[in-house]
Amino acid sequence: MHKPLINQTIAELDLVENGLISQLEQHPVLRSLNTLPEEELEDLLLQKRWVSLHFTSFYDLAICAFNDENARSIAKEIVREEYLQSNHREDLVNDLIRCGLSRERIVSVKPSLETQRTIAQLYQLVEWKDHYDLRAALALRIAGEVLPGEENQIILKELERRYQLVREQ
């Protein structure tokens, strides 16, 4: 592949990624976080925890199926990085406790049907299909990294406002 074509392809992928971020930012729930009653915000966060609990297995499915050793290696490194000190799931539980939720409530909540559907759709992104390595690498990047990161930034702003939480550096 020639360098100009690669640069064009990357620019096109960036446009798609930026479009998905814009769609996420316009999501009605995220746009109305500041008006959600406290109980509804807590329920949302508790359901997000269930999606987060599937991060590693989402990656593991792709890692096991990648043909490309470089893609496999990068995905493994992302999972390893996740556990160097703490991980997002632990951080989420600690943030929920700082917001006043009990550990018992946090670990007792079951996933809603909508959350179960979301988790199933996440796994569908890394099911075996033609051009698997490309599809799975994009799925991991967008659904495993970019969109959750953007969503978390929006939610963290609301938690900072509502609960006076301070982000750790």
N, CA and C of each residue as an Amber inpcrd file, in Angstrom:
protein
   507
   0.8480000  -1.1660000   0.0000000   0.0000000   0.0000000   0.0000000
   0.8980000   1.2340000   0.0000000   0.5590000   2.2080000  -0.8030000
   1.3490000   3.4250000  -0.8980000   1.0260000   4.3530000   0.2600000
   2.0290000   5.1320000   0.6610000   1.8760000   6.0330000   1.8070000
   0.6920000   6.9990000   1.6590000   0.4850000   7.6520000   0.4780000
  -0.6800000   8.5490000   0.3620000  -2.0060000   7.8160000   0.5820000
  -2.0960000   6.5810000   0.1000000  -3.3240000   5.8070000   0.2810000
  -3.5250000   5.4570000   1.7530000  -2.4520000   5.1080000   2.4320000
  -2.5360000   4.8210000   3.8750000  -2.9890000   6.0610000   4.6290000
  -2.3890000   7.2090000   4.3110000  -2.7700000   8.4560000   4.9800000
  -4.2300000   8.8050000   4.7220000  -4.6910000   8.5690000   3.4880000
  -6.0950000   8.8340000   3.1560000  -7.0010000   7.9020000   3.9460000
  -6.6390000   6.6310000   4.0340000  -7.4390000   5.6540000   4.7710000
  -7.5050000   6.0290000   6.2490000  -6.3790000   6.4220000   6.8230000
  -6.3620000   6.8350000   8.2310000  -7.2290000   8.0690000   8.4310000
  -7.1410000   9.0230000   7.5160000  -7.9740000  10.2260000   7.6180000
  -9.4590000   9.8630000   7.5480000  -9.8160000   8.9200000   6.6820000
 -11.2130000   8.4780000   6.5780000 -11.6610000   7.7850000   7.8610000
 -10.7940000   6.9570000   8.4290000 -11.1250000   6.2910000   9.6870000
 -11.2860000   7.3100000  10.8210000 -10.4350000   8.3320000  10.8270000
 -10.5660000   9.3970000  11.8280000 -11.9150000  10.1010000  11.7070000
 -12.3660000  10.3310000  10.4730000 -13.6740000  10.9680000  10.2670000
 -14.7950000  10.0940000  10.8180000 -14.7170000   8.7990000  10.5620000
 -15.7300000   7.8770000  11.0770000 -15.7010000   7.8880000  12.6100000
 -14.5070000   7.7900000  13.1650000 -14.3620000   7.7860000  14.6220000
 -14.9140000   9.0770000  15.2240000 -14.5680000  10.2180000  14.6340000
 -15.0670000  11.5020000  15.1350000 -16.5810000  11.6060000  15.0050000
 -17.1310000  11.0340000  13.9370000 -18.5870000  11.0160000  13.7790000
 -19.2690000  10.1890000  14.8630000 -18.6700000   9.0540000  15.2050000
 -19.2290000   8.2230000  16.2790000 -19.1460000   8.9340000  17.6260000
 -18.0490000   9.6460000  17.8530000 -17.9120000  10.4210000  19.1000000
 -18.9870000  11.5030000  19.1570000 -19.2310000  12.1780000  18.0400000
 -20.2740000  13.2080000  17.9980000 -21.6450000  12.6190000  18.2850000
 -21.9180000  11.4420000  17.7000000 -23.1990000  10.7810000  17.9760000
 -23.3280000  10.4400000  19.4540000 -22.2490000   9.9460000  20.0430000
 -22.2610000   9.6120000  21.4660000 -22.5500000  10.8540000  22.2970000
 -21.8760000  11.9410000  21.9810000 -22.0620000  13.1830000  22.7420000
 -23.4900000  13.7030000  22.6460000 -24.2090000  13.3430000  21.5790000
 -25.5940000  13.7900000  21.3940000 -26.6110000  12.8210000  21.9890000
 -26.1330000  11.7240000  22.5700000 -27.0610000  10.7420000  23.1330000
 -27.9220000  11.4210000  24.2030000 -29.2340000  11.2050000  24.1520000
 -30.1310000  11.9010000  25.0860000 -29.7930000  11.6760000  26.5670000
 -29.3920000  10.4840000  26.9290000 -29.0790000  10.2250000  28.3440000
 -27.8390000  11.0110000  28.7570000 -26.8150000  10.9910000  27.9320000
 -25.5930000  11.7100000  28.2860000 -25.8120000  13.2170000  28.2810000
 -26.6630000  13.6860000  27.3910000 -26.9390000  15.1290000  27.3430000
 -27.7740000  15.5920000  28.5400000 -28.4710000  14.6630000  29.1890000
 -29.3480000  15.0620000  30.2990000 -28.8450000  14.5730000  31.6520000
 -27.5750000  14.2050000  31.7480000 -27.0520000  13.7090000  33.0220000
 -27.2770000  14.6900000  34.1600000 -27.1230000  15.9850000  33.8770000
 -27.2450000  16.9770000  34.9490000 -28.6690000  17.1440000  35.4600000
 -29.6480000  16.5850000  34.7560000 -31.0340000  16.6770000  35.2260000
 -31.5760000  15.3360000  35.7120000 -30.7870000  14.2780000  35.5690000
 -31.2480000  12.9690000  36.0370000 -31.3590000  12.9770000  37.5600000
 -32.4430000  12.4370000  38.0740000 -32.5060000  12.2670000  39.5290000
 -31.3600000  11.3690000  39.9950000 -30.9300000  11.5700000  41.2180000
 -29.7780000  10.8500000  41.7510000 -29.9220000   9.3360000  41.6050000
 -31.0950000   8.8100000  41.9010000 -31.2970000   7.3590000  41.8250000
 -31.1290000   6.8430000  40.3970000 -31.6140000   7.6010000  39.4100000
 -31.4690000   7.1840000  38.0060000 -30.0070000   7.2350000  37.5690000
 -29.2690000   8.2570000  38.0160000 -27.8420000   8.3230000  37.6940000
 -27.1030000   7.1430000  38.3230000 -27.4340000   6.8360000  39.5570000
 -26.8090000   5.6900000  40.2220000 -27.1240000   4.3920000  39.4850000
 -28.3790000   4.2210000  39.0660000 -28.7550000   3.0220000  38.3090000
 -27.9640000   2.9300000  37.0050000 -27.8110000   4.0550000  36.3270000
 -27.0280000   4.0890000  35.0940000 -25.5880000   3.6490000  35.3620000
 -24.9930000   4.1840000  36.4040000 -23.6070000   3.8380000  36.7350000
 -23.4730000   2.3660000  37.1210000 -24.4470000   1.8540000  37.8380000
 -24.4000000   0.4450000  38.2250000 -24.5310000  -0.4650000  37.0060000
 -25.3020000  -0.0510000  36.0230000 -25.4130000  -0.8430000  34.7970000
 -24.1410000  -0.7280000  33.9520000 -23.5370000   0.4570000  33.9230000
 -22.2710000   0.6210000  33.2080000 -21.2020000  -0.2910000  33.7870000
 -21.2780000  -0.5390000  35.0790000 -20.3240000  -1.4430000  35.7230000
 -20.3960000  -2.8260000  35.0810000 -21.5990000  -3.2790000  34.7630000
 -21.7410000  -4.6000000  34.1440000 -21.0850000  -4.6500000  32.7750000
 -21.2200000  -3.6030000  32.0020000 -20.5590000  -3.5680000  30.6970000
 -19.0440000  -3.5800000  30.9060000 -18.5800000  -2.8050000  31.8500000
 -17.1530000  -2.7280000  32.1430000 -16.5760000  -4.0730000  32.5780000
 -17.3750000  -4.8580000  33.2830000 -16.8970000  -6.1700000  33.7320000
 -16.5670000  -7.0990000  32.5700000 -17.0710000  -6.7850000  31.3840000
 -16.8440000  -7.6330000  30.2090000 -15.6790000  -7.1520000  29.3460000
 -14.9960000  -6.1090000  29.7650000 -13.8810000  -5.5560000  28.9810000
 -12.8370000  -6.6160000  28.6490000 -12.3550000  -7.3140000  29.6630000
 -11.2620000  -8.2610000  29.4540000 -11.6930000  -9.4240000  28.5660000
 -12.8790000  -9.9720000  28.7910000 -13.2990000 -11.1050000  27.9540000
 -13.5820000 -10.6580000  26.5230000 -14.0330000  -9.4360000  26.3270000
 -14.2080000  -8.8670000  24.9870000 -12.8620000  -8.8730000  24.2590000
 -11.8360000  -8.4060000  24.9440000 -10.4900000  -8.4150000  24.3670000
  -9.9700000  -9.8410000  24.1760000 -10.2030000 -10.6910000  25.1700000
  -9.6980000 -12.0700000  25.0820000 -10.2580000 -12.8120000  23.8750000
 -11.5210000 -12.5980000  23.5640000 -12.1060000 -13.2430000  22.3800000
 -11.3510000 -12.8430000  21.1230000 -11.0580000 -11.5610000  21.0110000
 -10.3290000 -11.0950000  19.8290000  -8.8930000 -11.6090000  19.8410000
  -8.2500000 -11.5740000  20.9890000  -6.8620000 -12.0330000  21.1000000
  -6.7370000 -13.4760000  20.6180000  -7.6670000 -14.3070000  21.0150000
  -7.6160000 -15.7260000  20.6290000  -7.8730000 -15.9370000  19.1440000
  -8.5690000 -15.0220000  18.5120000  -8.9450000 -15.2130000  17.1130000
  -8.0540000 -14.4720000  16.1190000  -7.2840000 -13.4960000  16.5730000
  -6.4330000 -12.7430000  15.6510000  -5.4820000 -13.6730000  14.9050000
  -5.3780000 -13.4860000  13.6080000  -4.3500000 -14.1450000  12.8100000
  -3.0550000 -13.3370000  12.8670000  -3.2110000 -12.0280000  12.9140000
  -2.0730000 -11.1170000  12.8870000  -1.4230000 -11.0490000  14.2660000
  -0.1850000 -11.4600000  14.3340000   0.5230000 -11.4980000  15.6190000
   0.6980000 -10.1020000  16.2220000   0.8970000  -9.1020000  15.3770000
   1.0380000  -7.7360000  15.8680000  -0.2600000  -7.2590000  16.5260000
  -1.3900000  -7.5280000  15.8910000  -2.6880000  -7.1540000  16.4670000
  -2.9000000  -7.8800000  17.7920000  -2.5630000  -9.1560000  17.8260000
  -2.7000000  -9.9430000  19.0590000  -1.8240000  -9.3480000  20.1620000
  -0.6080000  -9.0110000  19.8330000   0.3410000  -8.4630000  20.8060000
  -0.1410000  -7.1210000  21.3680000  -0.6530000  -6.2660000  20.5040000
  -1.1610000  -4.9600000  20.9520000  -2.3570000  -5.1440000  21.8780000
  -3.2720000  -6.0230000  21.5180000  -4.4510000  -6.2680000  22.3600000
  -4.0410000  -6.8320000  23.7200000  -3.0690000  -7.7340000  23.7210000
  -2.5850000  -8.2870000  24.9950000  -1.9750000  -7.1900000  25.8580000
  -1.2340000  -6.2980000  25.2460000  -0.6020000  -5.2010000  25.9920000
  -1.6570000  -4.2790000  26.6020000  -2.7220000  -4.0170000  25.8670000
  -3.8050000  -3.1810000  26.4000000  -4.4170000  -3.8320000  27.6360000
  -4.6510000  -5.1400000  27.5770000  -5.2080000  -5.8530000  28.7340000
  -4.2230000  -5.8270000  29.9030000  -2.9430000  -6.0520000  29.6180000
  -1.9290000  -6.0020000  30.6920000  -1.8910000  -4.6320000  31.3490000
  -1.9190000  -3.5800000  30.5340000  -1.9010000  -2.2100000  31.0570000
  -3.0840000  -1.9500000  31.9810000  -4.1780000  -2.6060000  31.6680000
  -5.4070000  -2.4380000  32.4480000  -5.2130000  -2.8410000  33.9140000
  -4.2740000  -3.7370000  34.1600000  -4.1170000  -4.2820000  35.5050000
  -2.8020000  -3.9100000  36.1700000  -2.0850000  -2.9250000  35.6560000
  -0.7860000  -2.5800000  36.2420000  -0.9000000  -2.1250000  37.6950000
  -1.8180000  -1.2230000  37.9760000  -1.9970000  -0.7540000  39.3500000
  -3.4040000  -1.0690000  39.8260000  -4.3620000  -0.4680000  39.2080000
  -5.7560000  -0.8330000  39.4710000  -6.3760000  -1.0210000  38.0980000
  -7.6770000  -1.1340000  38.0550000  -8.3140000  -1.2120000  36.7460000
  -9.6060000  -0.4120000  36.7950000 -10.1750000  -0.2140000  35.6220000
 -11.3590000   0.6390000  35.5470000 -12.5170000   0.1020000  36.3800000
 -12.6330000  -1.2110000  36.4830000 -13.7160000  -1.7710000  37.2810000
 -13.5250000  -1.4450000  38.7620000 -12.3200000  -1.5960000  39.2600000
 -12.0470000  -1.2290000  40.6560000 -12.2440000   0.2700000  40.8770000
 -11.7420000   1.0630000  39.9240000 -11.8860000   2.5130000  40.0280000
 -13.3610000   2.9040000  40.0520000 -14.1650000   2.2480000  39.2300000
 -15.5960000   2.5470000  39.1930000 -16.2540000   2.2360000  40.5340000
 -15.9340000   1.0840000  41.1100000 -16.4940000   0.7290000  42.4170000
 -16.0770000   1.7610000  43.4640000 -14.8160000   2.1320000  43.4730000
 -14.3410000   3.1300000  44.4390000 -15.0230000   4.4740000  44.2410000
 -15.2340000   4.8760000  42.9860000 -15.9440000   6.1340000  42.7200000
 -17.3950000   6.0480000  43.1840000 -18.0350000   4.9100000  42.9610000
 -19.4210000   4.7560000  43.4050000 -19.5200000   4.8250000  44.9280000
 -18.5720000   4.2460000  45.6070000 -18.5440000   4.3260000  47.0750000
 -18.3500000   5.7740000  47.5010000 -17.4600000   6.4990000  46.8120000
 -17.2450000   7.9170000  47.1410000 -18.5020000   8.7480000  46.8850000
 -19.3600000   8.2770000  45.9830000 -20.6240000   8.9630000  45.6980000
 -21.7110000   8.5840000  46.6950000 -21.4030000   7.6620000  47.6060000
 -22.3590000   7.3200000  48.6460000 -23.0510000   5.9810000  48.4900000
 -22.7460000   5.2270000  47.4500000 -23.3590000   3.9080000  47.2930000
 -22.6140000   2.9030000  48.1620000 -23.3430000   1.9340000  48.6730000
 -22.7030000   0.9070000  49.4880000 -22.0900000  -0.1610000  48.5890000
 -21.0250000  -0.7700000  49.0490000 -20.4000000  -1.8540000  48.2960000
 -21.4170000  -2.9800000  48.0790000 -22.2490000  -3.2340000  49.0990000
 -23.2610000  -4.2840000  48.9770000 -24.2090000  -4.0010000  47.8120000
 -24.6890000  -2.7540000  47.7080000 -25.5930000  -2.4100000  46.6090000
 -24.8710000  -2.5490000  45.2640000 -23.6380000  -2.0950000  45.2210000
 -22.8740000  -2.1240000  43.9750000 -22.7360000  -3.5440000  43.4610000
 -22.3750000  -4.4660000  44.3270000 -22.1180000  -5.8350000  43.8580000
 -23.3880000  -6.6820000  43.7880000 -24.4990000  -6.1790000  44.3200000
 -25.7520000  -6.9480000  44.3130000 -26.6230000  -6.6680000  43.0970000
 -26.4400000  -5.5290000  42.4610000 -27.2820000  -5.1690000  41.3170000
 -27.0260000  -6.1230000  40.1610000 -28.0780000  -6.5670000  39.5320000
 -28.0040000  -7.4620000  38.3800000 -28.1240000  -6.6410000  37.0960000
 -27.5920000  -7.1470000  35.9940000 -27.7200000  -6.4040000  34.7380000
 -29.1650000  -6.4110000  34.2420000 -29.5920000  -5.2560000  33.7580000
 -30.9340000  -5.1530000  33.1800000 -30.9410000  -5.8700000  31.8250000
 -32.1280000  -6.0550000  31.2750000 -32.2320000  -6.6690000  29.9470000
 -31.5170000  -5.8210000  28.8990000 -31.6390000  -4.5050000  29.0100000
 -30.9600000  -3.6140000  28.0640000 -29.4460000  -3.7460000  28.1870000
 -28.9600000  -3.8490000  29.4070000 -27.5190000  -4.0350000  29.6170000
 -27.0760000  -5.3780000  29.0580000 -27.8640000  -6.4090000  29.2560000
 -27.5310000  -7.7240000  28.7060000 -27.4730000  -7.6730000  27.1820000
 -28.4070000  -6.9260000  26.5570000 -28.3880000  -6.7760000  25.1000000
 -27.1360000  -6.0220000  24.6470000 -26.7750000  -4.9830000  25.3890000
 -25.5800000  -4.2080000  25.0520000 -24.3360000  -5.0810000  25.1180000
 -24.2270000  -5.8900000  26.1440000 -23.0770000  -6.7870000  26.3000000
 -23.0440000  -7.7960000  25.1510000 -24.2000000  -8.3440000  24.8000000
 -24.2600000  -9.2980000  23.6860000 -23.8290000  -8.6320000  22.3800000
 -24.2540000  -7.3960000  22.1660000 -23.8650000  -6.6730000  20.9540000
 -22.3560000  -6.4060000  20.9380000 -21.7880000  -6.1640000  22.0910000
 -20.3450000  -5.9630000  22.1870000 -19.6070000  -7.2110000  21.7020000
 -20.0350000  -8.3630000  22.1870000 -19.4090000  -9.6130000  21.7660000
 -19.6260000  -9.8970000  20.2780000 -20.7550000  -9.4860000  19.7420000
 -21.0030000  -9.6890000  18.3130000 -19.9760000  -8.9480000  17.4520000
 -19.4440000  -7.8740000  17.9790000 -18.4440000  -7.1090000  17.2310000
 -17.1650000  -7.9000000  16.9810000 -16.8830000  -8.8900000  17.8300000
 -15.6500000  -9.6680000  17.6560000 -15.9440000 -11.1200000  17.2650000
 -17.1400000 -11.3720000  16.7310000 -17.4370000 -12.6930000  16.1840000
 -16.6760000 -12.8620000  14.8780000 -16.3610000 -14.1120000  14.5450000
 -15.5990000 -14.4000000  13.3380000 -16.3880000 -14.0110000  12.0970000
 -15.7850000 -13.1650000  11.2680000 -16.3440000 -12.7610000   9.9750000
 -15.1810000 -12.5540000   9.0240000 -15.5090000 -12.3660000   7.7540000
 -14.4580000 -12.0580000   6.7760000 -13.6560000 -10.8510000   7.2530000
 -12.3850000 -10.8440000   6.9190000 -11.4790000  -9.7440000   7.2830000
 -11.4630000  -9.5540000   8.8110000 -11.4120000 -10.6710000   9.5230000
 -11.5500000 -10.6530000  10.9770000 -10.5750000  -9.7040000  11.6550000
  -9.3050000  -9.7660000  11.3150000  -8.3200000  -8.9550000  12.0380000
  -8.6480000  -7.4680000  11.9600000  -8.9980000  -6.9960000  10.7860000
  -9.3440000  -5.5850000  10.6270000 -10.6130000  -5.2450000  11.4040000
 -11.6480000  -6.0720000  11.2520000 -12.9080000  -5.8260000  11.9490000
 -12.7210000  -5.8270000  13.4690000 -12.0190000  -6.8230000  13.9780000
 -11.8390000  -6.9360000  15.4250000 -10.9650000  -5.8110000  15.9630000
  -9.9070000  -5.4610000  15.2290000  -9.0410000  -4.3650000  15.6800000
  -9.8250000  -3.0600000  15.7610000 -10.6620000  -2.8030000  14.7690000
 -11.4920000  -1.5950000  14.8040000 -12.5140000  -1.6510000  15.9300000
 -13.1030000  -2.8170000  16.1420000 -14.0770000  -2.9650000  17.2270000
 -13.4240000  -2.7040000  18.5820000 -12.2320000  -3.2670000  18.7860000
 -11.5390000  -3.0450000  20.0560000 -11.2110000  -1.5700000  20.2290000
 -10.7580000  -0.9390000  19.1740000 -10.4010000   0.4790000  19.2650000
 -11.6210000   1.3420000  19.5660000 -12.6760000   1.1660000  18.7870000
 -13.8480000   2.0390000  18.9240000 -14.6860000   1.6650000  20.1520000
 -15.0990000   0.4000000  20.2350000 -16.0230000  -0.0150000  21.3000000
 -15.3100000  -0.3230000  22.6040000 -14.0180000  -0.6110000  22.5370000
 -13.2880000  -0.9540000  23.7530000 -12.5020000   0.1920000  24.3460000
 -12.1780000   1.1950000  23.5400000 -11.3200000   2.2740000  24.0120000
 -11.9260000   3.6670000  23.8010000 -12.1530000   4.0340000  22.5490000
 -12.5120000   5.4140000  22.2190000 -13.8550000   5.8180000  22.8220000
 -14.9210000   5.0890000  22.4790000 -16.2470000   5.4900000  22.9560000
 -16.3920000   5.3680000  24.4760000 -15.9060000   4.2820000  25.1010000
 -15.9790000   4.2550000  26.5700000 -15.1940000   5.3960000  27.2220000
 -14.0490000   5.7360000  26.6450000 -13.2650000   6.8450000  27.1930000
 -14.0090000   8.1650000  27.0950000 -14.6140000   8.4150000  25.9480000
 -15.3870000   9.6490000  25.7600000 -16.6010000   9.6730000  26.6880000
 -17.2960000   8.5540000  26.7850000 -18.4580000   8.4610000  27.6640000
 -18.0630000   8.6890000  29.1200000 -16.9620000   8.0920000  29.5170000
 -16.4940000   8.2650000  30.9010000 -16.1470000   9.7140000  31.1990000
 -15.5780000  10.4250000  30.2370000 -15.2580000  11.8370000  30.4540000
 -16.5310000  12.6440000  30.7280000 -17.5810000  12.3580000  29.9660000
 -18.8540000  13.0580000  30.1540000 -19.4310000  12.7300000  31.5300000
 -19.4220000  11.4710000  31.8890000 -19.9820000  11.0450000  33.1740000
 -19.1520000  11.5950000  34.3280000 -17.8340000  11.5570000  34.1960000
 -16.9750000  12.0730000  35.2730000 -17.2160000  13.5550000  35.5260000
 -17.4620000  14.3250000  34.4760000 -17.7790000  15.7520000  34.6710000
 -19.0110000  15.9060000  35.5470000 -20.0270000  15.0670000  35.3000000
 -21.2420000  15.1470000  36.1110000 -20.9780000  14.6890000  37.5440000
 -20.1900000  13.6440000  37.7200000 -19.8650000  13.1890000  39.0760000
 -19.0750000  14.2450000  39.8340000 -18.1770000  14.9240000  39.1410000
 -17.4210000  16.0090000  39.7730000 -18.3640000  17.1160000  40.2140000
 -19.3010000  17.4720000  39.3380000 -20.2480000  18.5450000  39.6550000
 -21.1810000  18.1430000  40.8010000 -21.7350000  16.9580000  40.6930000
 -22.7660000  16.5300000  41.6230000 -22.2140000  16.1120000  42.9780000
 -21.0820000  15.4240000  42.9710000 -20.5500000  14.8450000  44.2080000
 -19.2250000  15.4790000  44.6390000 -18.8050000  16.5230000  43.9280000
 -17.5420000  17.2000000  44.2140000 -16.3620000  16.2310000  44.1930000
 -16.4150000  15.2390000  43.3250000 -15.2870000  14.3200000  43.1740000
 -14.1710000  15.0530000  42.4430000 -12.9630000  14.7220000  42.7820000
 -11.7980000  15.3030000  42.1410000 -11.0740000  14.1820000  41.4070000
 -10.7720000  14.4360000  40.1420000 -10.0600000  13.4270000  39.3420000
  -8.6290000  13.2730000  39.8270000  -8.2010000  12.0300000  39.8480000
  -6.8040000  11.7540000  40.1590000  -5.9970000  11.9360000  38.8950000
  -4.7850000  12.3990000  39.0390000  -3.9290000  12.6260000  37.8650000
  -3.3050000  11.3570000  37.3940000
